[in-house]
Amino acid sequence: MVLPVMERLRARLPGVETPLLALTTALKAARKAGEPAFGFADFAHLSPGFAAHGARLLASNSSPDVAEDESRAYLGINYCELEERLGPASAAARFEEAGRAAFYPVVFLGRVIDEIQPDVVVATNTPRAEAAALEAAAAKGLPTLLMNDLFDTQLEPVARRQVLPDILTVLAEPVARHFLAEGVPAERVRVTGNPAFDRHFTDEAQRAGATYRAERGWEGLRVILWAASAERMASVPEGERLDLPMEAEARLRAFVGAHPDTALIIRYHPGDWHRFPPPPAHPRLHVSPPGEEAISTVLTAADIVVTQASTVGLEAALLGKPVLTLEYSAIARDAFSYAARGLSIPCHTPDDIARQLSSVLDGLTASAGAYASDGRAAHRVADLIASLAARGQ
């Protein structure tokens, strides 16, 4: 979501500087994308005494996607501030209770801001360090912008934060209405779309989707994408978490077998795909490995998406493609329902899958409505950042 905005800012404002503090796993991704991003370790000199806490906490709080020096700095700096705020005994008790969720390094990030001297501070809706950076910036009188990714988070909602950004960019008009209902002032909310999804609208993505179909001899067919995951909800026993998606997949395969003008792409979540048995070979069926095929290509190749509540369903709706959701899924029932937000056509029982598919494919009517986008979210966000920069100078 951040990188396309930085790219657009550079095109719009030649000579602009966009120092990026990429936190934990984002640091590796940013550097892989060619950004000379910073991490906590680059500012460790602003937190004397972090090393002992960082070394102590590293053993139980490491990640293969984060370098050890960055993990030590992140953990040690955050714990030092927690201890300064609460005292040693209370800090230890708080960390024992909440782990990294106890961290909120507003003092440290204020020091980082003092060192960088930005004109504007921009962050996403991540609730700890990024929220702390926005709060530190506001305390210094700097303009701030928060890019909200999808909807408002259920556990740590942006609308309930004590310090709100000057501008809050959101996915679509229904999301804006939610924030207004939660009390965010209307002058702070802007509907821009999510820049992370702009890539689906490029000519390159559209060509890749057409090539994808052609390579499989699927020109003229109506392509269904099954974007699914295991039912990773507390209400579903571990041994039953593959049952619902496997049954739905079987019904989709049967539908395609009975309709020669259709084809099926099966794409399971990156953390789950290896758990599902491969389906029988069929000329109008393809299993899409998430680590090998770009989601933009698969999405643009598809005509309709069927899912429980995958973000892929939202991305399809943004592209104006119809989405069917399995509302009897534990994910949709217990966590998030696209149908309840007007984003999808609901399947309330397994028997609804074939019936709704037939109905939708006969008309191929998009169900995006107020969520449809145009691929220019990064342009709109960059323009707002530029306006804040001009205001702050």
Coordinates of C-alpha atoms in Angstrom, one line a residue:
M1 CA 0.0 0.0 0.0
V2 CA 2.9 2.4 0.8
L3 CA 5.3 1.8 -2.1
P4 CA 2.9 2.9 -5.0
V5 CA 2.2 6.2 -3.1
M6 CA 6.0 6.8 -2.7
E7 CA 6.5 6.2 -6.4
R8 CA 3.6 8.6 -7.3
L9 CA 4.9 11.3 -5.0
R10 CA 8.3 11.2 -6.7
A11 CA 6.7 11.6 -10.0
R12 CA 4.5 14.4 -8.8
L13 CA 7.2 16.3 -6.8
P14 CA 10.6 15.9 -8.4
G15 CA 13.3 16.0 -5.6
V16 CA 10.9 15.0 -2.9
E17 CA 12.4 12.9 -0.1
T18 CA 10.4 9.9 1.2
P19 CA 12.4 8.3 4.0
L20 CA 10.6 5.0 4.9
L21 CA 10.7 3.5 8.4
A22 CA 9.6 0.0 7.5
L23 CA 8.8 -2.0 10.6
T24 CA 9.7 -5.7 11.3
T25 CA 8.8 -7.9 8.3
A26 CA 8.1 -4.9 6.1
L27 CA 11.8 -3.9 6.1
K28 CA 12.8 -7.0 4.1
A29 CA 10.0 -6.4 1.7
A30 CA 10.8 -2.7 1.2
R31 CA 14.5 -3.4 0.6
K32 CA 13.7 -6.2 -1.9
A33 CA 11.6 -3.6 -3.8
G34 CA 14.6 -1.4 -4.0
E35 CA 13.8 1.1 -1.3
P36 CA 16.7 2.2 1.0
A37 CA 14.4 1.7 4.0
F38 CA 15.2 2.2 7.6
G39 CA 14.5 0.0 10.6
F40 CA 14.6 0.4 14.3
A41 CA 18.3 -0.7 14.3
D42 CA 19.2 2.4 12.3
F43 CA 17.9 4.6 15.1
A44 CA 19.1 2.5 18.1
H45 CA 21.4 5.3 19.2
L46 CA 18.2 7.2 20.2
S47 CA 17.5 4.6 22.9
P48 CA 20.6 3.9 25.1
G49 CA 20.4 0.7 27.1
F50 CA 18.2 -1.2 24.6
A51 CA 20.7 -4.0 24.0
A52 CA 20.3 -6.0 27.1
H53 CA 16.5 -6.2 26.8
G54 CA 16.8 -6.9 23.1
A55 CA 19.1 -9.8 23.6
R56 CA 17.0 -11.2 26.4
L57 CA 13.7 -11.1 24.4
L58 CA 15.1 -12.3 21.1
A59 CA 15.0 -16.0 21.8
S60 CA 11.2 -16.1 22.1
N61 CA 10.4 -13.3 19.7
S62 CA 12.4 -13.8 16.5
S63 CA 11.2 -14.3 12.9
P64 CA 13.1 -15.7 9.9
D65 CA 11.9 -12.7 7.9
V66 CA 13.5 -10.2 10.3
A67 CA 17.3 -9.8 10.7
E68 CA 18.5 -10.4 14.2
D69 CA 19.9 -6.9 14.7
E70 CA 16.5 -5.5 13.7
S71 CA 14.7 -7.8 16.1
R72 CA 17.0 -7.0 19.0
A73 CA 16.6 -3.3 18.3
Y74 CA 12.8 -3.5 17.9
L75 CA 12.3 -5.5 21.1
G76 CA 14.9 -3.7 23.2
I77 CA 13.8 -0.2 22.2
N78 CA 10.2 -0.9 22.8
Y79 CA 10.8 -2.7 26.1
C80 CA 13.0 0.2 27.4
E81 CA 10.2 2.6 26.7
L82 CA 7.6 0.3 28.3
E83 CA 9.8 0.1 31.4
E84 CA 10.4 3.9 31.5
R85 CA 6.6 4.4 31.3
L86 CA 5.5 1.8 33.8
G87 CA 8.5 1.0 35.9
P88 CA 10.4 -2.4 35.9
A89 CA 7.9 -4.5 37.8
S90 CA 4.8 -3.2 36.0
A91 CA 6.5 -3.4 32.6
A92 CA 7.4 -7.1 33.2
A93 CA 3.9 -7.9 34.3
R94 CA 2.4 -6.1 31.3
F95 CA 4.7 -7.8 28.8
E96 CA 4.0 -11.2 30.4
E97 CA 0.3 -10.5 29.9
A98 CA 0.3 -8.9 26.4
G99 CA 3.6 -9.6 24.8
R100 CA 4.5 -7.3 21.9
A101 CA 1.0 -5.9 22.0
A102 CA 2.1 -3.9 25.1
F103 CA 4.5 -1.9 23.0
Y104 CA 3.7 1.7 22.0
P105 CA 6.9 3.6 21.4
V106 CA 5.6 7.1 21.0
V107 CA 8.6 8.7 22.8
F108 CA 11.2 6.8 20.7
L109 CA 9.4 7.6 17.4
G110 CA 9.2 11.3 18.5
R111 CA 13.0 11.2 18.6
V112 CA 13.1 9.6 15.2
I113 CA 10.9 12.3 13.8
D114 CA 13.1 15.0 15.4
E115 CA 16.1 13.4 13.6
I116 CA 14.5 13.1 10.2
Q117 CA 12.6 16.4 10.3
P118 CA 9.7 15.5 8.0
D119 CA 7.1 17.9 6.6
V120 CA 4.4 15.2 6.8
V121 CA 4.2 11.9 8.6
V122 CA 2.3 9.1 6.8
A123 CA 1.4 5.7 8.1
T124 CA -1.0 2.8 7.6
N125 CA -3.5 1.6 10.2
T126 CA -1.2 -0.7 12.0
P127 CA -2.1 -0.1 15.6
R128 CA 1.2 0.1 17.6
A129 CA 4.4 1.7 16.2
E130 CA 2.6 3.4 13.3
A131 CA -0.1 4.8 15.5
A132 CA 2.6 5.9 17.9
A133 CA 4.4 7.7 15.1
L134 CA 1.2 9.6 14.1
E135 CA 0.6 10.5 17.8
A136 CA 4.2 11.8 18.2
A137 CA 3.9 13.8 15.0
A138 CA 0.7 15.4 16.0
A139 CA 2.2 16.4 19.4
K140 CA 4.9 18.2 17.4
G141 CA 2.3 20.0 15.2
L142 CA 3.2 18.1 12.1
P143 CA 0.5 17.2 9.6
T144 CA -0.4 13.5 9.5
L145 CA -2.1 11.1 7.1
L146 CA -3.3 7.6 7.8
M147 CA -4.0 5.1 5.0
N148 CA -6.7 2.7 6.2
D149 CA -6.3 -0.5 4.3
L150 CA -9.7 -2.3 4.2
F151 CA -12.4 -1.7 6.8
D152 CA -12.1 -0.5 10.3
T153 CA -10.3 -3.1 12.5
Q154 CA -12.5 -4.9 15.0
L155 CA -9.9 -5.4 17.7
E156 CA -8.2 -2.0 17.6
P157 CA -10.4 0.4 15.6
V158 CA -8.8 3.5 14.1
A159 CA -12.0 5.5 14.9
R160 CA -11.5 4.9 18.7
R161 CA -7.9 6.2 18.8
Q162 CA -7.3 9.2 21.1
V163 CA -5.3 11.0 18.4
L164 CA -6.8 11.0 14.9
P165 CA -4.8 11.9 11.7
D166 CA -5.4 15.1 9.8
I167 CA -6.5 13.0 6.9
L168 CA -7.8 9.4 6.9
T169 CA -7.9 7.8 3.5
V170 CA -10.3 4.9 3.0
L171 CA -11.2 2.2 0.6
A172 CA -14.7 3.2 -0.5
E173 CA -17.7 5.3 0.4
P174 CA -19.3 2.7 2.7
V175 CA -16.1 2.6 4.7
A176 CA -16.2 6.4 4.9
R177 CA -19.8 6.3 6.2
H178 CA -18.7 3.9 8.9
F179 CA -16.0 6.3 10.1
L180 CA -18.3 9.2 10.1
A181 CA -20.8 7.2 12.1
E182 CA -18.0 6.4 14.6
G183 CA -17.4 10.1 15.1
V184 CA -14.5 10.9 12.8
P185 CA -15.0 14.5 11.5
A186 CA -16.1 14.5 7.9
E187 CA -13.3 16.9 6.9
R188 CA -10.7 14.4 7.8
V189 CA -12.1 11.4 5.8
R190 CA -11.2 11.0 2.1
V191 CA -12.3 8.2 -0.2
T192 CA -9.2 7.3 -2.3
G193 CA -9.2 3.5 -2.7
N194 CA -6.3 1.3 -1.5
P195 CA -3.1 1.9 -3.5
A196 CA -2.1 -1.8 -2.9
F197 CA -4.8 -2.8 -5.4
D198 CA -3.9 -0.4 -8.2
R199 CA -1.7 -3.0 -9.8
H200 CA -4.8 -5.0 -10.8
F201 CA -5.9 -2.2 -13.1
T202 CA -2.8 -1.9 -15.2
D203 CA -2.6 -2.8 -18.9
E204 CA 0.1 -5.2 -17.9
A205 CA -2.2 -7.1 -15.5
Q206 CA -5.0 -7.2 -18.1
R207 CA -2.6 -8.6 -20.7
A208 CA -1.3 -11.2 -18.3
G209 CA -4.8 -12.3 -17.5
A210 CA -5.6 -12.7 -21.2
T211 CA -2.4 -14.7 -21.8
Y212 CA -3.1 -16.9 -18.8
R213 CA -6.4 -17.9 -20.3
A214 CA -4.9 -18.4 -23.8
E215 CA -2.1 -20.6 -22.5
R216 CA -4.8 -23.0 -21.2
G217 CA -7.0 -22.8 -24.2
W218 CA -9.7 -21.1 -22.2
E219 CA -10.6 -18.3 -24.6
G220 CA -14.4 -17.9 -24.7
L221 CA -14.9 -19.8 -21.4
R222 CA -16.3 -18.3 -18.3
V223 CA -13.6 -18.7 -15.6
I224 CA -14.4 -19.3 -11.9
L225 CA -11.8 -18.6 -9.3
W226 CA -12.1 -20.5 -6.0
A227 CA -10.1 -18.4 -3.5
A228 CA -10.2 -20.2 -0.2
S229 CA -8.5 -21.2 3.0
A230 CA -8.8 -23.6 5.9
E231 CA -11.5 -22.7 8.4
R232 CA -9.1 -21.3 11.0
M233 CA -11.7 -20.3 13.6
A234 CA -12.0 -21.3 17.2
S235 CA -15.4 -22.7 16.6
V236 CA -14.1 -25.3 14.1
P237 CA -12.1 -28.3 15.6
E238 CA -8.6 -28.6 14.1
G239 CA -9.5 -31.9 12.4
E240 CA -12.4 -30.4 10.6
R241 CA -10.9 -27.2 9.2
L242 CA -10.4 -28.6 5.7
D243 CA -13.8 -30.2 5.4
L244 CA -15.9 -27.2 4.3
P245 CA -13.4 -25.9 1.6
M246 CA -12.9 -29.4 0.3
E247 CA -16.6 -30.0 -0.1
A248 CA -17.1 -26.6 -1.8
E249 CA -14.2 -27.3 -4.1
A250 CA -15.8 -30.7 -5.0
R251 CA -19.1 -28.9 -5.8
L252 CA -17.3 -26.4 -8.0
R253 CA -15.4 -29.1 -9.9
A254 CA -18.7 -30.9 -10.4
F255 CA -20.3 -27.7 -11.7
V256 CA -17.4 -27.2 -14.2
G257 CA -17.7 -30.8 -15.3
A258 CA -21.4 -30.3 -16.1
H259 CA -20.9 -27.0 -17.9
P260 CA -18.4 -27.3 -20.8
D261 CA -18.3 -23.5 -21.2
T262 CA -16.7 -23.0 -17.8
A263 CA -13.3 -23.4 -16.2
L264 CA -12.0 -23.4 -12.7
I265 CA -8.9 -22.0 -11.0
I266 CA -8.3 -23.3 -7.5
R267 CA -6.2 -21.0 -5.3
Y268 CA -5.8 -21.7 -1.6
H269 CA -4.3 -19.4 1.0
P270 CA -0.4 -19.4 1.0
G271 CA -0.4 -20.8 4.5
D272 CA -2.8 -23.6 3.5
W273 CA -2.4 -24.7 -0.1
H274 CA -0.1 -27.6 0.7
R275 CA -2.7 -29.1 3.1
F276 CA -5.2 -29.8 0.4
P277 CA -5.0 -32.9 -1.8
P278 CA -4.5 -32.2 -5.5
P279 CA -7.7 -32.6 -7.5
P280 CA -8.1 -35.0 -10.4
A281 CA -6.6 -33.7 -13.7
H282 CA -9.0 -31.9 -16.0
P283 CA -8.4 -29.7 -19.0
R284 CA -10.6 -27.0 -17.6
L285 CA -9.2 -27.0 -14.1
H286 CA -6.0 -25.4 -12.9
V287 CA -4.4 -25.2 -9.4
S288 CA -2.7 -21.9 -8.9
P289 CA 0.3 -22.0 -6.6
P290 CA 0.3 -18.7 -4.6
G291 CA 4.1 -18.4 -4.5
E292 CA 4.4 -18.8 -8.3
E293 CA 1.4 -17.0 -9.9
A294 CA 0.7 -13.3 -9.3
I295 CA -2.8 -12.7 -7.9
S296 CA -3.3 -9.9 -10.4
T297 CA -2.9 -12.3 -13.2
V298 CA -5.2 -14.9 -11.7
L299 CA -7.8 -12.2 -10.9
T300 CA -7.8 -10.6 -14.3
A301 CA -8.1 -14.0 -15.9
A302 CA -11.3 -14.9 -13.8
D303 CA -14.8 -13.8 -14.5
I304 CA -16.2 -14.6 -11.1
V305 CA -14.7 -15.3 -7.6
V306 CA -16.1 -17.8 -5.0
T307 CA -14.7 -17.5 -1.5
Q308 CA -15.4 -17.7 2.2
A309 CA -14.1 -14.2 3.0
S310 CA -10.6 -14.0 1.4
T311 CA -9.3 -10.5 0.5
V312 CA -9.2 -11.8 -3.0
G313 CA -13.0 -11.5 -3.0
L314 CA -12.7 -7.9 -2.1
E315 CA -10.1 -7.3 -4.8
A316 CA -12.4 -9.0 -7.4
A317 CA -15.3 -6.7 -6.3
L318 CA -13.0 -3.6 -6.8
L319 CA -12.4 -4.8 -10.3
G320 CA -16.1 -5.0 -10.9
K321 CA -16.3 -8.8 -10.9
P322 CA -19.1 -10.7 -9.2
V323 CA -18.3 -12.4 -6.0
L324 CA -20.0 -15.4 -4.3
T325 CA -19.4 -15.9 -0.6
L326 CA -20.1 -19.0 1.5
E327 CA -22.0 -17.4 4.3
Y328 CA -22.3 -20.8 6.1
S329 CA -18.5 -20.8 6.5
A330 CA -17.3 -20.2 10.0
I331 CA -15.1 -17.4 8.7
A332 CA -18.0 -15.5 7.2
R333 CA -20.2 -16.3 10.2
D334 CA -17.8 -15.6 13.0
A335 CA -15.4 -13.1 11.6
F336 CA -16.3 -11.2 8.5
S337 CA -19.2 -11.3 6.0
Y338 CA -18.8 -9.6 2.6
A339 CA -22.5 -10.2 1.9
A340 CA -23.5 -8.2 5.0
R341 CA -21.6 -5.3 3.5
G342 CA -23.1 -5.6 0.1
L343 CA -19.9 -6.8 -1.5
S344 CA -21.0 -10.3 -2.5
I345 CA -23.9 -12.6 -3.5
P346 CA -24.5 -15.0 -0.5
C347 CA -24.5 -18.8 -0.6
H348 CA -26.3 -19.8 2.6
T349 CA -26.0 -23.5 2.0
P350 CA -23.7 -25.8 -0.1
D351 CA -26.6 -26.3 -2.5
D352 CA -26.7 -22.6 -3.2
I353 CA -23.3 -22.7 -4.9
A354 CA -24.4 -24.2 -8.2
R355 CA -27.7 -22.3 -8.2
Q356 CA -26.0 -18.9 -7.6
L357 CA -23.2 -19.7 -10.1
S358 CA -25.7 -20.5 -12.8
S359 CA -27.7 -17.3 -12.1
V360 CA -24.7 -15.1 -12.0
L361 CA -22.9 -16.6 -15.0
D362 CA -26.0 -16.2 -17.1
G363 CA -25.9 -12.5 -16.6
L364 CA -22.3 -11.9 -15.3
T365 CA -23.6 -8.9 -13.3
A366 CA -20.9 -7.3 -11.2
S367 CA -21.7 -6.9 -7.5
A368 CA -19.1 -4.3 -6.5
G369 CA -21.4 -1.4 -6.3
A370 CA -20.0 1.3 -4.1
Y371 CA -16.7 -0.5 -3.8
A372 CA -15.7 -0.5 -7.5
S373 CA -12.4 1.3 -8.0
D374 CA -10.4 2.7 -11.0
G375 CA -6.8 1.9 -10.1
R376 CA -5.8 5.5 -9.3
A377 CA -5.8 5.3 -5.5
A378 CA -2.0 6.1 -5.2
H379 CA -2.5 9.3 -7.3
R380 CA -5.2 10.5 -4.9
V381 CA -3.3 9.7 -1.8
A382 CA -0.1 11.3 -3.1
D383 CA -2.1 14.5 -4.0
L384 CA -3.4 14.6 -0.4
I385 CA 0.1 14.2 1.1
A386 CA 1.4 16.9 -1.2
S387 CA -1.4 19.2 0.0
L388 CA -0.4 18.5 3.6
A389 CA 3.2 19.2 2.9
A390 CA 2.3 22.5 1.4
R391 CA 0.2 23.4 4.4
G392 CA 3.0 22.5 6.8
Q393 CA 5.7 24.6 5.1

